[in-house]
CSV table of N, CA and C in Angstrom, one decimal:
chain,number,residue,atom,x,y,z
A,1,MET,N,-50.1,-16.7,19.7
A,1,MET,CA,-49.6,-16.3,18.4
A,1,MET,C,-49.4,-17.5,17.5
A,2,GLU,N,-49.8,-17.4,16.3
A,2,GLU,CA,-49.8,-18.5,15.4
A,2,GLU,C,-48.3,-18.8,15.0
A,3,ILE,N,-48.1,-20.0,14.6
A,3,ILE,CA,-46.7,-20.4,14.3
A,3,ILE,C,-46.2,-19.7,13.0
A,4,ALA,N,-47.1,-19.5,12.1
A,4,ALA,CA,-46.7,-18.8,10.8
A,4,ALA,C,-46.1,-17.4,11.2
A,5,ARG,N,-46.8,-16.7,12.1
A,5,ARG,CA,-46.3,-15.4,12.5
A,5,ARG,C,-45.0,-15.5,13.2
A,6,LEU,N,-44.8,-16.5,14.1
A,6,LEU,CA,-43.5,-16.7,14.7
A,6,LEU,C,-42.4,-17.0,13.7
A,7,LEU,N,-42.7,-17.8,12.7
A,7,LEU,CA,-41.8,-18.1,11.6
A,7,LEU,C,-41.4,-16.8,10.9
A,8,GLN,N,-42.4,-16.0,10.6
A,8,GLN,CA,-42.1,-14.7,10.0
A,8,GLN,C,-41.2,-13.8,10.8
A,9,ASN,N,-41.5,-13.7,12.1
A,9,ASN,CA,-40.6,-12.9,13.0
A,9,ASN,C,-39.2,-13.5,13.1
A,10,ARG,N,-39.1,-14.8,13.1
A,10,ARG,CA,-37.8,-15.4,13.2
A,10,ARG,C,-37.0,-15.1,11.9
A,11,ILE,N,-37.6,-15.2,10.8
A,11,ILE,CA,-36.9,-14.9,9.5
A,11,ILE,C,-36.5,-13.5,9.5
A,12,ILE,N,-37.3,-12.6,9.9
A,12,ILE,CA,-37.0,-11.2,10.0
A,12,ILE,C,-35.7,-11.0,10.8
A,13,GLN,N,-35.7,-11.6,12.0
A,13,GLN,CA,-34.5,-11.5,12.9
A,13,GLN,C,-33.3,-12.1,12.2
A,14,LEU,N,-33.5,-13.3,11.7
A,14,LEU,CA,-32.4,-14.1,11.1
A,14,LEU,C,-31.7,-13.3,10.0
A,15,LEU,N,-32.5,-12.7,9.1
A,15,LEU,CA,-32.0,-12.0,8.0
A,15,LEU,C,-31.7,-10.5,8.2
A,16,SER,N,-32.1,-10.1,9.4
A,16,SER,CA,-31.9,-8.6,9.8
A,16,SER,C,-32.6,-7.7,8.8
A,17,ILE,N,-33.9,-8.0,8.5
A,17,ILE,CA,-34.6,-7.2,7.6
A,17,ILE,C,-35.8,-6.6,8.3
A,18,SER,N,-36.5,-5.6,7.6
A,18,SER,CA,-37.7,-5.0,8.1
A,18,SER,C,-38.9,-5.9,7.7
A,19,PRO,N,-40.0,-5.7,8.4
A,19,PRO,CA,-41.2,-6.4,8.1
A,19,PRO,C,-41.7,-6.1,6.6
A,20,ASP,N,-41.4,-4.8,6.2
A,20,ASP,CA,-41.8,-4.5,4.8
A,20,ASP,C,-41.0,-5.2,3.8
A,21,LYS,N,-39.7,-5.4,4.1
A,21,LYS,CA,-38.8,-6.2,3.2
A,21,LYS,C,-39.2,-7.6,3.2
A,22,PHE,N,-39.6,-8.2,4.3
A,22,PHE,CA,-40.1,-9.5,4.4
A,22,PHE,C,-41.3,-9.7,3.5
A,23,ASP,N,-42.3,-8.7,3.6
A,23,ASP,CA,-43.5,-8.8,2.7
A,23,ASP,C,-43.1,-8.8,1.2
A,24,LEU,N,-42.1,-8.0,0.9
A,24,LEU,CA,-41.6,-7.9,-0.5
A,24,LEU,C,-41.0,-9.3,-0.9
A,25,ILE,N,-40.2,-9.9,0.0
A,25,ILE,CA,-39.7,-11.2,-0.3
A,25,ILE,C,-40.8,-12.2,-0.5
A,26,MET,N,-41.8,-12.2,0.3
A,26,MET,CA,-42.9,-13.1,0.2
A,26,MET,C,-43.6,-12.9,-1.1
A,27,ASP,N,-43.9,-11.6,-1.5
A,27,ASP,CA,-44.5,-11.3,-2.8
A,27,ASP,C,-43.7,-11.9,-3.9
A,28,LEU,N,-42.4,-11.7,-3.9
A,28,LEU,CA,-41.5,-12.2,-4.9
A,28,LEU,C,-41.5,-13.7,-5.0
A,29,GLN,N,-41.5,-14.3,-3.8
A,29,GLN,CA,-41.6,-15.8,-3.7
A,29,GLN,C,-42.9,-16.3,-4.3
A,30,MET,N,-44.0,-15.7,-4.0
A,30,MET,CA,-45.3,-16.1,-4.5
A,30,MET,C,-45.3,-16.0,-6.0
A,31,GLU,N,-44.7,-14.8,-6.5
A,31,GLU,CA,-44.7,-14.6,-8.0
A,31,GLU,C,-43.8,-15.7,-8.7
A,32,GLN,N,-42.7,-15.9,-8.1
A,32,GLN,CA,-41.7,-16.9,-8.6
A,32,GLN,C,-42.4,-18.3,-8.7
A,33,MET,N,-43.1,-18.6,-7.7
A,33,MET,CA,-43.8,-19.9,-7.6
A,33,MET,C,-45.1,-20.0,-8.4
A,34,GLY,N,-45.6,-18.8,-8.8
A,34,GLY,CA,-46.8,-18.8,-9.5
A,34,GLY,C,-48.0,-19.1,-8.7
A,35,THR,N,-48.0,-18.7,-7.4
A,35,THR,CA,-49.1,-19.0,-6.5
A,35,THR,C,-49.6,-17.8,-5.8
A,36,ASP,N,-50.8,-17.8,-5.3
A,36,ASP,CA,-51.3,-16.7,-4.4
A,36,ASP,C,-51.3,-17.3,-2.9
A,37,ASP,N,-50.9,-18.5,-2.8
A,37,ASP,CA,-50.9,-19.2,-1.4
A,37,ASP,C,-49.7,-18.7,-0.6
A,38,ARG,N,-49.9,-17.8,0.3
A,38,ARG,CA,-48.8,-17.3,1.1
A,38,ARG,C,-48.2,-18.4,2.0
A,39,ALA,N,-49.0,-19.3,2.5
A,39,ALA,CA,-48.5,-20.4,3.4
A,39,ALA,C,-47.6,-21.3,2.6
A,40,GLN,N,-47.9,-21.5,1.3
A,40,GLN,CA,-47.0,-22.4,0.5
A,40,GLN,C,-45.7,-21.6,0.2
A,41,ALA,N,-45.8,-20.3,-0.1
A,41,ALA,CA,-44.6,-19.5,-0.3
A,41,ALA,C,-43.7,-19.4,1.0
A,42,LEU,N,-44.4,-19.3,2.1
A,42,LEU,CA,-43.6,-19.3,3.4
A,42,LEU,C,-42.9,-20.6,3.6
A,43,GLU,N,-43.6,-21.7,3.3
A,43,GLU,CA,-43.0,-23.0,3.4
A,43,GLU,C,-41.8,-23.2,2.5
A,44,SER,N,-41.9,-22.7,1.3
A,44,SER,CA,-40.7,-22.8,0.4
A,44,SER,C,-39.6,-21.9,0.9
A,45,LEU,N,-39.9,-20.8,1.4
A,45,LEU,CA,-38.8,-19.9,1.9
A,45,LEU,C,-38.1,-20.5,3.1
A,46,VAL,N,-38.9,-21.0,4.0
A,46,VAL,CA,-38.3,-21.6,5.2
A,46,VAL,C,-37.4,-22.8,4.8
A,47,VAL,N,-37.9,-23.6,3.9
A,47,VAL,CA,-37.0,-24.8,3.5
A,47,VAL,C,-35.7,-24.3,2.9
A,48,GLY,N,-35.7,-23.3,2.1
A,48,GLY,CA,-34.5,-22.7,1.6
A,48,GLY,C,-33.6,-22.1,2.7
A,49,LEU,N,-34.2,-21.5,3.7
A,49,LEU,CA,-33.4,-20.9,4.8
A,49,LEU,C,-32.8,-22.0,5.7
A,50,LEU,N,-33.6,-23.1,5.8
A,50,LEU,CA,-33.1,-24.2,6.7
A,50,LEU,C,-31.8,-24.8,6.1
A,51,TYR,N,-31.7,-24.8,4.7
A,51,TYR,CA,-30.5,-25.3,4.1
A,51,TYR,C,-29.3,-24.4,4.3
A,52,ARG,N,-29.6,-23.1,4.4
A,52,ARG,CA,-28.5,-22.1,4.5
A,52,ARG,C,-28.1,-21.8,5.9
A,53,TYR,N,-29.0,-21.8,6.8
A,53,TYR,CA,-28.8,-21.5,8.2
A,53,TYR,C,-29.0,-22.6,9.1
A,54,GLU,N,-28.2,-22.8,10.1
A,54,GLU,CA,-28.4,-23.8,11.2
A,54,GLU,C,-29.0,-23.0,12.4
A,55,ASP,N,-30.3,-22.9,12.4
A,55,ASP,CA,-30.9,-22.1,13.4
A,55,ASP,C,-31.9,-23.0,14.2
A,56,PRO,N,-31.6,-23.4,15.4
A,56,PRO,CA,-32.5,-24.3,16.2
A,56,PRO,C,-34.0,-23.7,16.3
A,57,GLN,N,-34.1,-22.4,16.5
A,57,GLN,CA,-35.4,-21.9,16.6
A,57,GLN,C,-36.3,-22.0,15.3
A,58,LEU,N,-35.6,-21.7,14.2
A,58,LEU,CA,-36.3,-21.9,12.9
A,58,LEU,C,-36.7,-23.4,12.7
A,59,ASP,N,-35.7,-24.3,13.0
A,59,ASP,CA,-36.0,-25.7,12.9
A,59,ASP,C,-37.3,-26.1,13.8
A,60,TYR,N,-37.3,-25.6,15.0
A,60,TYR,CA,-38.4,-26.0,15.9
A,60,TYR,C,-39.7,-25.4,15.4
A,61,LEU,N,-39.7,-24.2,14.9
A,61,LEU,CA,-41.0,-23.6,14.4
A,61,LEU,C,-41.4,-24.3,13.2
A,62,TRP,N,-40.5,-24.6,12.3
A,62,TRP,CA,-40.8,-25.4,11.1
A,62,TRP,C,-41.4,-26.7,11.4
A,63,PHE,N,-40.8,-27.5,12.2
A,63,PHE,CA,-41.4,-28.8,12.5
A,63,PHE,C,-42.7,-28.7,13.3
A,64,SER,N,-42.9,-27.6,14.1
A,64,SER,CA,-44.2,-27.4,14.7
A,64,SER,C,-45.2,-27.1,13.7
A,65,MET,N,-44.9,-26.4,12.7
A,65,MET,CA,-45.8,-26.1,11.6
A,65,MET,C,-46.2,-27.3,10.8
A,66,LYS,N,-45.2,-28.2,10.6
A,66,LYS,CA,-45.4,-29.3,9.8
A,66,LYS,C,-46.2,-30.4,10.5
A,67,ARG,N,-46.4,-30.3,11.8
A,67,ARG,CA,-47.2,-31.3,12.5
A,67,ARG,C,-48.7,-31.1,12.2
A,68,GLY,N,-49.0,-30.1,11.5
A,68,GLY,CA,-50.4,-30.0,11.0
A,68,GLY,C,-51.3,-29.2,11.8
A,69,ARG,N,-50.9,-28.4,12.7
A,69,ARG,CA,-51.8,-27.6,13.4
A,69,ARG,C,-52.4,-26.6,12.5
A,70,PRO,N,-53.8,-26.5,12.4
A,70,PRO,CA,-54.5,-25.7,11.5
A,70,PRO,C,-54.1,-24.2,11.6
A,71,GLU,N,-53.9,-23.7,12.8
A,71,GLU,CA,-53.5,-22.3,13.0
A,71,GLU,C,-52.1,-22.0,12.5
A,72,ALA,N,-51.3,-23.0,12.4
A,72,ALA,CA,-49.9,-22.8,12.0
A,72,ALA,C,-49.9,-22.5,10.5
A,73,MET,N,-50.8,-23.0,9.7
A,73,MET,CA,-50.7,-22.8,8.3
A,73,MET,C,-51.3,-21.5,7.8
A,74,ALA,N,-51.9,-20.8,8.7
A,74,ALA,CA,-52.5,-19.5,8.3
A,74,ALA,C,-51.4,-18.4,8.3
A,75,ALA,N,-51.0,-18.0,7.2
A,75,ALA,CA,-49.9,-17.0,7.1
A,75,ALA,C,-50.5,-15.7,7.0
């Protein structure tokens, strides 16, 4: 399973939301950022959540994604 998908699932758990609500959040994030790049919007969302929550699993997934694995960036 790709890291982006794991990040998505962790965010859904962390915020106690449905996958549909996550997709809505991502759409709003992309609209706010003025981009169609879902990976960039996910990155921005994760950074914001890292400031708000101290979640070791989210930290681990984030830093795994930032190591530059190509499959990690595919959201």
